[in-house]
Short mmCIF file of C-alpha atoms in Angstrom, two decimals:
data_model
loop_
_atom_site.label_atom_id
_atom_site.label_comp_id
_atom_site.label_asym_id
_atom_site.label_seq_id
_atom_site.Cartn_x
_atom_site.Cartn_y
_atom_site.Cartn_z
CA MET A 956 10.34 -15.89 -28.67
CA THR A 957 8.00 -13.69 -26.62
CA LYS A 958 8.97 -11.85 -23.47
CA LYS A 959 7.04 -14.06 -21.08
CA LEU A 960 6.50 -12.41 -17.70
CA ILE A 961 4.88 -13.79 -14.54
CA HIS A 962 3.69 -11.54 -11.69
CA ALA A 963 3.09 -13.47 -8.46
CA VAL A 964 1.38 -12.76 -5.13
CA THR A 965 0.41 -15.15 -2.35
CA VAL A 966 -3.37 -14.78 -2.30
CA SER A 967 -5.78 -13.57 -4.96
CA GLU A 968 -6.96 -10.64 -2.82
CA SER A 969 -3.49 -9.12 -3.36
CA LEU A 970 -3.86 -9.16 -7.15
CA SER A 971 -5.42 -5.70 -6.77
CA PHE A 972 -1.89 -4.41 -6.07
CA MET A 973 -1.33 -4.80 -9.82
CA ASN A 974 -4.55 -3.44 -11.30
CA GLY A 975 -3.86 -2.27 -14.85
CA GLN A 976 -0.17 -3.25 -14.84
CA LEU A 977 -0.45 -6.42 -16.88
CA ARG A 978 -2.82 -4.84 -19.39
CA TYR A 979 -0.28 -2.07 -19.91
CA LEU A 980 2.67 -4.44 -20.20
CA LYS A 981 0.85 -6.35 -22.94
CA THR A 982 0.89 -3.15 -25.01
CA GLN A 983 4.67 -2.92 -24.49
CA GLY A 984 5.43 -6.30 -26.07
CA PHE A 985 5.33 -8.56 -23.00
CA GLU A 986 3.29 -11.73 -22.55
CA PRO A 987 2.24 -11.31 -18.91
CA LYS A 988 0.54 -13.87 -16.67
CA ALA A 989 -0.55 -13.67 -13.03
CA LEU A 990 0.11 -16.31 -10.37
CA SER A 991 -1.58 -16.67 -6.98
CA SER A 992 -3.75 -18.90 -4.84
CA LYS A 993 -7.31 -19.06 -6.10
CA GLY A 994 -9.87 -17.08 -4.15
CA ALA A 995 -11.77 -13.80 -4.08
CA GLY A 996 -10.85 -11.54 -6.99
CA TYR A 997 -9.08 -14.26 -8.99
CA GLU A 998 -11.55 -14.45 -11.89
CA GLU A 999 -12.26 -10.73 -11.81
CA PHE A 1000 -8.56 -10.00 -12.25
CA ARG A 1001 -8.31 -12.43 -15.17
CA VAL A 1002 -11.19 -10.69 -16.92
CA SER A 1003 -10.11 -7.11 -16.17
CA GLU A 1004 -6.45 -7.66 -17.12
CA GLN A 1005 -7.23 -10.04 -20.00
CA VAL A 1006 -4.38 -12.36 -19.04
CA ASP A 1007 -3.91 -16.05 -18.29
CA MET A 1008 -3.94 -17.00 -14.62
CA LEU A 1009 -1.63 -19.55 -13.02
CA GLU A 1010 -3.04 -21.12 -9.86
CA LEU A 1011 -0.56 -21.99 -7.11
CA PRO A 1012 -2.00 -22.85 -3.68
CA MET A 1013 -0.04 -20.97 -0.99
CA LYS A 1014 -0.67 -20.10 2.64
CA ARG A 1015 0.11 -16.73 4.19
CA GLY A 1016 1.15 -18.23 7.52
CA ILE A 1017 4.17 -20.40 8.29
CA SER A 1018 3.43 -23.96 7.13
CA PRO A 1019 6.64 -25.87 6.23
CA LEU A 1020 5.00 -28.93 4.64
CA HIS A 1021 2.50 -26.90 2.62
CA ASP A 1022 5.23 -24.45 1.61
CA LEU A 1023 7.40 -27.30 0.32
CA LYS A 1024 4.49 -28.58 -1.77
CA SER A 1025 3.94 -25.06 -3.14
CA LEU A 1026 7.64 -24.83 -4.03
CA ILE A 1027 7.61 -28.15 -5.91
CA ARG A 1028 4.45 -27.18 -7.81
CA CYS A 1029 5.97 -23.81 -8.68
CA VAL A 1030 9.14 -25.44 -10.04
CA VAL A 1031 7.05 -27.71 -12.27
CA LEU A 1032 5.00 -24.74 -13.43
CA PHE A 1033 8.07 -22.66 -14.33
CA GLN A 1034 9.64 -25.57 -16.17
CA LYS A 1035 6.54 -25.63 -18.32
CA GLU A 1036 6.12 -21.86 -18.75
CA GLN A 1037 9.79 -20.92 -19.26
CA PRO A 1038 9.36 -17.23 -18.31
CA LEU A 1039 12.06 -14.63 -18.91
CA ILE A 1040 10.94 -12.55 -15.91
CA VAL A 1041 9.32 -13.51 -12.62
CA ASN A 1042 8.25 -10.71 -10.25
CA ALA A 1043 7.05 -11.92 -6.85
CA GLY A 1044 5.60 -9.68 -4.15
CA THR A 1045 4.02 -10.31 -0.71
CA PRO A 1046 6.10 -12.31 1.80
CA LYS A 1047 5.20 -15.94 1.08
CA ALA A 1048 5.13 -15.62 -2.72
CA GLY A 1049 8.35 -13.61 -2.46
CA LEU A 1050 9.97 -16.58 -0.75
CA VAL A 1051 8.46 -19.59 -2.56
CA VAL A 1052 8.29 -18.12 -6.06
CA THR A 1053 11.76 -16.55 -6.12
CA ILE A 1054 13.35 -19.80 -4.88
CA ALA A 1055 11.48 -21.75 -7.56
CA ALA A 1056 12.55 -19.22 -10.20
CA ARG A 1057 16.17 -19.58 -9.09
CA ILE A 1058 16.00 -23.38 -9.27
CA CYS A 1059 14.60 -23.05 -12.81
CA ARG A 1060 17.25 -20.47 -13.75
CA VAL A 1061 14.77 -17.81 -14.79
CA PRO A 1062 16.98 -15.03 -16.21
CA VAL A 1063 15.34 -12.13 -14.34
CA ARG A 1064 14.00 -12.82 -10.85
CA ILE A 1065 12.54 -9.83 -9.01
CA TYR A 1066 11.48 -9.70 -5.38
CA THR A 1067 9.12 -6.76 -4.79
CA MET A 1068 9.18 -5.56 -1.18
CA ARG A 1069 5.89 -3.93 -0.23
CA GLY A 1070 6.72 -3.61 3.47
CA LEU A 1071 8.67 -5.23 6.28
CA ARG A 1072 6.45 -6.95 8.83
CA LEU A 1073 9.51 -7.58 10.99
CA GLU A 1074 9.72 -3.87 11.89
CA THR A 1075 6.96 -4.20 14.49
CA THR A 1076 7.94 -7.66 15.80
CA ASN A 1077 10.69 -8.90 18.11
CA GLY A 1078 12.34 -12.07 19.37
CA TRP A 1079 12.16 -15.31 17.40
CA LYS A 1080 9.43 -14.02 15.08
CA ARG A 1081 11.57 -11.04 14.04
CA ARG A 1082 14.57 -13.32 13.37
CA LEU A 1083 12.43 -15.71 11.34
CA LEU A 1084 10.89 -12.94 9.24
CA LEU A 1085 14.30 -11.38 8.66
CA ASN A 1086 15.76 -14.68 7.47
CA MET A 1087 12.81 -15.18 5.12
CA GLU A 1088 13.37 -11.72 3.64
CA LYS A 1089 17.08 -12.40 3.18
CA LEU A 1090 16.40 -15.75 1.49
CA ALA A 1091 13.85 -14.23 -0.90
CA ALA A 1092 16.22 -11.37 -1.78
CA SER A 1093 19.22 -13.66 -2.26
CA SER A 1094 17.17 -15.86 -4.63
CA ALA A 1095 16.32 -12.81 -6.75
CA THR A 1096 18.53 -11.12 -9.31
CA HIS A 1097 16.93 -7.74 -8.52
CA CYS A 1098 14.77 -6.27 -5.75
CA LEU A 1099 12.17 -3.53 -5.97
CA ALA A 1100 11.15 -1.47 -2.93
CA VAL A 1101 7.94 0.55 -3.05
CA SER A 1102 9.53 3.55 -1.30
CA ASP A 1103 12.94 5.09 -0.73
CA SER A 1104 12.72 4.67 3.03
CA LEU A 1105 11.77 0.98 2.63
CA LYS A 1106 14.90 0.55 0.52
CA GLU A 1107 16.96 2.23 3.24
CA ARG A 1108 15.52 -0.07 5.93
CA ALA A 1109 16.10 -3.18 3.83
CA ILE A 1110 19.74 -2.17 3.44
CA GLU A 1111 20.04 -1.47 7.19
CA PHE A 1112 18.66 -4.94 7.97
CA GLY A 1113 21.13 -6.53 5.57
CA ILE A 1114 18.39 -7.95 3.35
CA ALA A 1115 20.18 -6.83 0.18
CA ASN A 1116 22.79 -4.28 -0.79
CA GLU A 1117 22.12 -0.88 -2.29
CA LYS A 1118 23.00 -1.89 -5.85
CA LYS A 1119 20.46 -4.72 -5.83
CA ILE A 1120 17.44 -2.66 -4.70
CA SER A 1121 15.64 -0.16 -6.94
CA VAL A 1122 12.65 2.16 -6.47
CA LEU A 1123 10.38 3.11 -9.35
CA GLY A 1124 10.06 6.89 -9.57
CA LYS A 1125 8.96 8.40 -6.26
CA GLY A 1126 7.59 5.06 -5.09
CA SER A 1127 4.36 3.01 -4.75
CA GLY A 1128 3.68 -0.42 -6.16
CA ASP A 1129 1.23 0.43 -8.92
CA GLY A 1130 0.54 4.15 -9.02
CA PHE A 1131 -2.97 5.57 -8.95
CA ASP A 1132 -5.82 6.24 -11.33
CA VAL A 1133 -5.72 9.97 -10.60
CA SER A 1134 -8.97 10.70 -12.44
CA ARG A 1135 -10.83 8.55 -9.92
CA PHE A 1136 -9.99 10.94 -7.08
CA GLN A 1137 -10.61 14.28 -8.76
CA GLN A 1138 -13.25 16.53 -7.32
CA SER A 1139 -16.23 17.12 -9.57
CA PRO A 1140 -19.79 18.41 -9.18
CA GLU A 1141 -20.85 14.75 -8.80
CA THR A 1142 -18.35 13.93 -6.05
CA SER A 1143 -19.15 17.18 -4.23
CA ALA A 1144 -22.88 16.39 -4.33
CA GLN A 1145 -22.18 12.86 -3.11
CA ALA A 1146 -20.07 14.17 -0.23
CA ASP A 1147 -22.79 16.67 0.72
CA LYS A 1148 -25.38 13.88 0.85
CA LEU A 1149 -23.10 11.79 3.04
CA ARG A 1150 -22.47 14.69 5.41
CA GLU A 1151 -26.23 15.18 5.69
CA ARG A 1152 -26.74 11.46 6.27
CA PHE A 1153 -24.29 11.49 9.19
CA GLY A 1154 -25.63 14.71 10.65
CA LEU A 1155 -22.55 16.76 9.80
CA ARG A 1156 -23.05 20.52 9.49
CA ARG A 1157 -20.91 23.16 7.78
CA GLU A 1158 -19.21 24.17 11.02
CA HIS A 1159 -18.00 20.63 11.69
CA LEU A 1160 -14.36 19.88 10.85
CA ILE A 1161 -13.71 16.26 9.90
CA LEU A 1162 -10.56 14.32 10.71
CA GLY A 1163 -10.39 11.23 8.53
CA PHE A 1164 -8.73 7.81 8.45
CA VAL A 1165 -8.99 4.96 5.94
CA GLY A 1166 -7.49 1.54 6.62
CA ARG A 1167 -7.50 -1.55 8.78
CA LEU A 1168 -8.38 -0.91 12.44
CA THR A 1169 -5.25 -2.34 14.06
CA LYS A 1170 -2.56 -1.22 16.48
CA ASP A 1171 -0.02 -1.13 13.64
CA LYS A 1172 -2.14 1.47 11.84
CA GLY A 1173 -2.03 3.79 14.86
CA VAL A 1174 -5.77 3.65 15.56
CA ASN A 1175 -5.25 3.62 19.35
CA GLU A 1176 -3.31 6.90 19.15
CA LEU A 1177 -5.72 8.46 16.63
CA VAL A 1178 -8.79 7.88 18.80
CA THR A 1179 -7.00 8.97 21.99
CA ALA A 1180 -5.78 12.19 20.35
CA PHE A 1181 -9.22 12.92 18.91
CA LYS A 1182 -10.96 12.40 22.25
CA LYS A 1183 -8.63 14.90 23.96
CA LEU A 1184 -8.80 17.46 21.12
CA ASN A 1185 -12.59 17.22 20.98
CA VAL A 1186 -12.80 18.72 24.46
CA GLU A 1187 -11.21 21.96 23.19
CA TYR A 1188 -12.50 21.83 19.61
CA THR A 1189 -16.14 20.87 19.99
CA GLN A 1190 -16.74 21.20 16.24
CA LEU A 1191 -14.31 18.34 15.58
CA ARG A 1192 -15.53 14.98 14.25
CA LEU A 1193 -13.66 11.76 13.41
CA LEU A 1194 -14.54 9.70 10.33
CA ILE A 1195 -13.07 6.18 10.26
CA VAL A 1196 -13.38 4.00 7.15
CA GLY A 1197 -12.28 0.42 7.84
CA ASP A 1198 -12.94 -2.85 9.65
CA TYR A 1199 -11.60 -4.32 12.86
CA GLU A 1200 -9.11 -7.18 12.58
CA ASP A 1201 -8.46 -10.01 15.04
CA ASP A 1202 -4.77 -10.01 14.14
CA ASP A 1203 -3.14 -7.08 15.99
CA PRO A 1204 -6.45 -5.81 17.47
CA ILE A 1205 -6.85 -2.31 18.87
CA ASP A 1206 -7.35 -1.84 22.62
CA ALA A 1207 -10.79 -2.77 23.97
CA GLU A 1208 -11.40 0.73 25.38
CA VAL A 1209 -10.54 2.29 22.02
CA LYS A 1210 -12.99 -0.01 20.25
CA TRP A 1211 -15.64 0.96 22.81
CA GLU A 1212 -14.94 4.64 22.15
CA ILE A 1213 -15.31 4.18 18.38
CA GLU A 1214 -18.63 2.43 18.80
CA ASN A 1215 -20.12 4.69 21.49
CA ASN A 1216 -18.71 8.19 21.00
CA PRO A 1217 -21.39 10.20 19.12
CA ASN A 1218 -18.67 12.35 17.51
CA ILE A 1219 -16.96 9.34 15.88
CA ILE A 1220 -18.35 7.85 12.66
CA ASN A 1221 -17.21 4.36 11.66
CA THR A 1222 -18.44 3.18 8.27
CA GLY A 1223 -16.73 -0.22 8.27
CA PHE A 1224 -14.96 -1.42 5.15
CA LEU A 1225 -15.99 0.29 1.90
CA PRO A 1226 -14.98 -0.94 -1.57
CA ASP A 1227 -14.87 2.67 -2.78
CA PRO A 1228 -13.86 5.19 -0.09
CA VAL A 1229 -13.39 8.10 -2.53
CA PRO A 1230 -16.67 9.93 -1.69
CA TYR A 1231 -15.70 9.69 1.99
CA TYR A 1232 -12.30 11.29 1.39
CA HIS A 1233 -14.21 14.26 -0.03
CA MET A 1234 -16.11 14.58 3.27
CA MET A 1235 -12.87 15.06 5.20
CA ASP A 1236 -10.95 18.23 6.05
CA VAL A 1237 -7.70 16.65 7.34
CA PHE A 1238 -6.38 13.12 6.77
CA VAL A 1239 -4.48 11.54 9.69
CA PHE A 1240 -2.37 8.41 9.19
CA LEU A 1241 -0.50 7.37 12.36
CA THR A 1242 0.78 4.02 11.08
CA LYS A 1243 3.74 2.34 12.82
CA ARG A 1244 5.17 0.86 9.61
CA GLU A 1245 4.35 0.84 5.91
CA GLY A 1246 5.88 -0.16 2.64
CA PHE A 1247 4.55 3.04 1.13
CA GLY A 1248 1.19 4.23 2.49
CA ASN A 1249 -1.26 4.40 -0.41
CA VAL A 1250 -4.04 6.06 1.57
CA SER A 1251 -1.91 9.18 2.14
CA ILE A 1252 -1.56 9.63 -1.63
CA GLU A 1253 -5.26 8.91 -2.18
CA ALA A 1254 -6.09 11.62 0.36
CA ALA A 1255 -3.67 14.05 -1.32
CA LEU A 1256 -5.23 13.33 -4.72
CA CYS A 1257 -8.56 14.34 -3.17
CA GLY A 1258 -7.04 17.67 -2.10
CA LEU A 1259 -6.59 16.91 1.60
CA PRO A 1260 -3.73 18.03 3.85
CA VAL A 1261 -2.11 14.93 5.35
CA ILE A 1262 -0.60 14.24 8.75
CA ALA A 1263 1.48 11.07 8.49
CA SER A 1264 3.85 9.12 10.70
CA ASN A 1265 7.55 9.74 10.31
CA VAL A 1266 8.17 6.01 9.77
CA THR A 1267 9.26 3.73 6.94
CA GLY A 1268 7.13 4.17 3.82
CA ALA A 1269 4.71 6.74 5.22
CA ARG A 1270 7.35 9.49 5.30
CA ASN A 1271 7.62 9.29 1.51
CA THR A 1272 3.94 10.10 0.98
CA ILE A 1273 4.08 13.80 1.86
CA VAL A 1274 6.40 16.76 1.39
CA GLU A 1275 7.03 18.03 4.92
CA GLY A 1276 5.64 21.51 5.47
CA LYS A 1277 4.24 21.71 1.93
CA THR A 1278 1.60 18.98 1.55
CA GLY A 1279 1.32 18.08 5.22
CA TYR A 1280 3.25 17.26 8.38
CA LEU A 1281 5.18 14.28 9.71
CA VAL A 1282 4.70 13.27 13.36
CA ASP A 1283 6.07 10.75 15.82
CA PRO A 1284 3.21 8.17 15.99
CA ASP A 1285 4.08 7.34 19.61
CA ASN A 1286 4.18 10.96 20.80
CA LEU A 1287 0.62 11.97 21.69
CA GLN A 1288 1.59 15.59 22.39
CA ASP A 1289 3.27 15.92 18.97
CA ILE A 1290 0.20 14.43 17.28
CA MET A 1291 -2.25 16.74 19.08
CA GLU A 1292 -0.22 19.91 18.50
CA THR A 1293 0.17 19.12 14.79
CA ILE A 1294 -3.52 18.37 14.30
CA GLY A 1295 -4.28 21.54 16.26
CA GLN A 1296 -2.27 23.65 13.78
CA LEU A 1297 -4.40 22.46 10.88
CA ILE A 1298 -7.62 22.83 12.83
CA ALA A 1299 -6.78 26.46 13.61
CA HIS A 1300 -5.66 27.55 10.13
CA ASP A 1301 -8.14 27.23 7.27
CA THR A 1302 -5.78 28.74 4.71
CA LEU A 1303 -3.00 26.33 5.66
CA ARG A 1304 -5.32 23.37 5.08
CA VAL A 1305 -6.26 24.72 1.66
CA ARG A 1306 -2.65 25.43 0.68
CA PHE A 1307 -1.42 22.00 1.74
CA GLY A 1308 -4.35 20.31 0.01
CA GLU A 1309 -3.76 22.06 -3.30
CA ALA A 1310 -0.01 21.42 -3.20
CA GLY A 1311 -0.58 17.78 -2.30
CA ARG A 1312 -2.99 17.23 -5.17
CA GLU A 1313 -0.54 18.73 -7.67
CA TRP A 1314 2.44 16.77 -6.30
CA ALA A 1315 0.57 13.46 -6.27
CA ASN A 1316 -0.80 13.99 -9.79
CA ILE A 1317 2.69 14.61 -11.18
CA HIS A 1318 4.51 11.72 -9.49
CA PHE A 1319 2.06 8.92 -8.73
CA SER A 1320 -0.22 8.33 -11.72
CA ASN A 1321 -0.51 4.77 -13.03
CA GLU A 1322 1.05 5.82 -16.31
CA VAL A 1323 4.18 7.20 -14.63
CA LEU A 1324 4.76 4.05 -12.57
CA TRP A 1325 3.93 1.63 -15.40
CA GLN A 1326 6.40 3.35 -17.72
CA GLU A 1327 9.04 3.13 -15.00
CA LEU A 1328 8.29 -0.60 -14.62
CA ASP A 1329 8.51 -1.20 -18.38
CA ASP A 1330 11.90 0.57 -18.51
CA PHE A 1331 13.10 -1.39 -15.46
CA TYR A 1332 12.16 -4.75 -17.01
CA LYS A 1333 13.89 -3.96 -20.29
CA SER A 1334 17.00 -2.85 -18.40
CA CYS A 1335 17.00 -6.09 -16.40
CA LEU A 1336 16.64 -8.17 -19.55
CA ALA A 1337 19.52 -6.30 -21.18
CA GLU A 1338 21.69 -7.00 -18.11
CA SER A 1339 20.80 -10.69 -18.26
CA LEU A 1340 22.18 -10.84 -21.82
CA VAL A 1341 18.87 -11.89 -23.35
CA PRO A 1342 19.35 -11.63 -27.15
CA THR A 1343 18.51 -8.10 -28.30
CA GLY A 1344 15.91 -9.36 -30.76
CA GLU A 1345 13.73 -10.40 -27.81
CA LEU A 1346 13.65 -6.81 -26.52
CA ASN A 1347 12.01 -5.27 -29.60
#
C-alpha cells in the first residue's frame, strides 16, 4: 500500500504555495496529489509537479449551499481515493476538506494555517471567522502554522492547543528557491537597465515594497511616511511592485499620490519581481497581519535590509537589530525614524543586508522546509499507528 497524500487549497491560484513540494515528496516514497478548484495555474501545476490533480469546486466567500455541495463531493472523492494524509490550507479548503477527511476517517488530517484573517476584523465577521478556524482545527489531527507568532496567536484565540500546532523549522509554507534571488552579473545588469529606464541615478536611494496594494499591507502608512521623509531626503524614491485591490482598498488620496507623485514608481503586478528587488536599497513591509511574510525573506535573500511590522508572522522574518528593524505599523513617527536610520547609514544597510542574506539562506531554502515536512508526515503516520511497512 502506497503512502497516498492529498494537498488541498481552495482555488488553483493558491497552488503556487506548494511549488516543488509534491515533486520532492514523490522522491521520499509518497504518492501525492493536489486538490483545488479548477482555474488559472491548475494545468501548469499538474505539469510542473508531475502529479494527478483532483478537481473540487469551492468558493472563497461564504456560501452555505455551495459549501455543502463541496463537502459532499469531497467525501465521495476521499472514499474513492483512500488517502493516508490530507493537508488542507487556505480558509475554505481548511474547513471543507478537513471536515470531509474526518468523516472519511483519514488517519492523518492536517490543517495548515497560513494566516488569520480575523485579526483585522471585528464584530460578527470576526466571530464567524474564529468559529470557522476552530472547526477546521478540531476536524484535524494536527495543525501546522507557518510561523511561531502565528502559532502563538492561534493558541491565544483558542483555535487549538499548543501540543496540536507545529511549525516547520523557522517557518514559511514552502521555503524559497534561494538561487533565484542571488545577485549575479546578469541580475546587476538587469537592475541597472531598470534604474535607467525609470530615471534613477546613483545618488537616488530606493525604498521598496512588493505586495497587494491594500490597507492591510500598510500601503497607506508607507506612502504617507515616504511623502514626509522625501521633504528632508530629496534623493529618496519609492518603488512599489503590486496591483490595487477592490477588497480592502487603500485611501483615495494615497492612490492619487502613488499615481501622481513623480518620486513614486508603481510597476503594477509583476510575475517575477526579483530584478526589482535588486533595484532597492531598503525594503519596507508595514503589513497589519501576516501568516509569515514571504516578501521580507525574498528581500533578505536579495541582500536588502528589511523594516517590517512587529505583528503576527512578519516579526519572524527578520532578526531585530541584525537583519533589519521591527516597527509599530500604526506609529508614523516610529516608521519615519527607523527608515531615517537606514537612510543615514550606508554601512548599516550593507551589514544588515549581508546578515539577512546569510540568515535566510541557512533557514529558508526549499530543501530545508521540504525535509522538515517529510519528517513531520512520517512522524504523524507513526503516531496514527499506520503499519511500519507503509513508512519505508
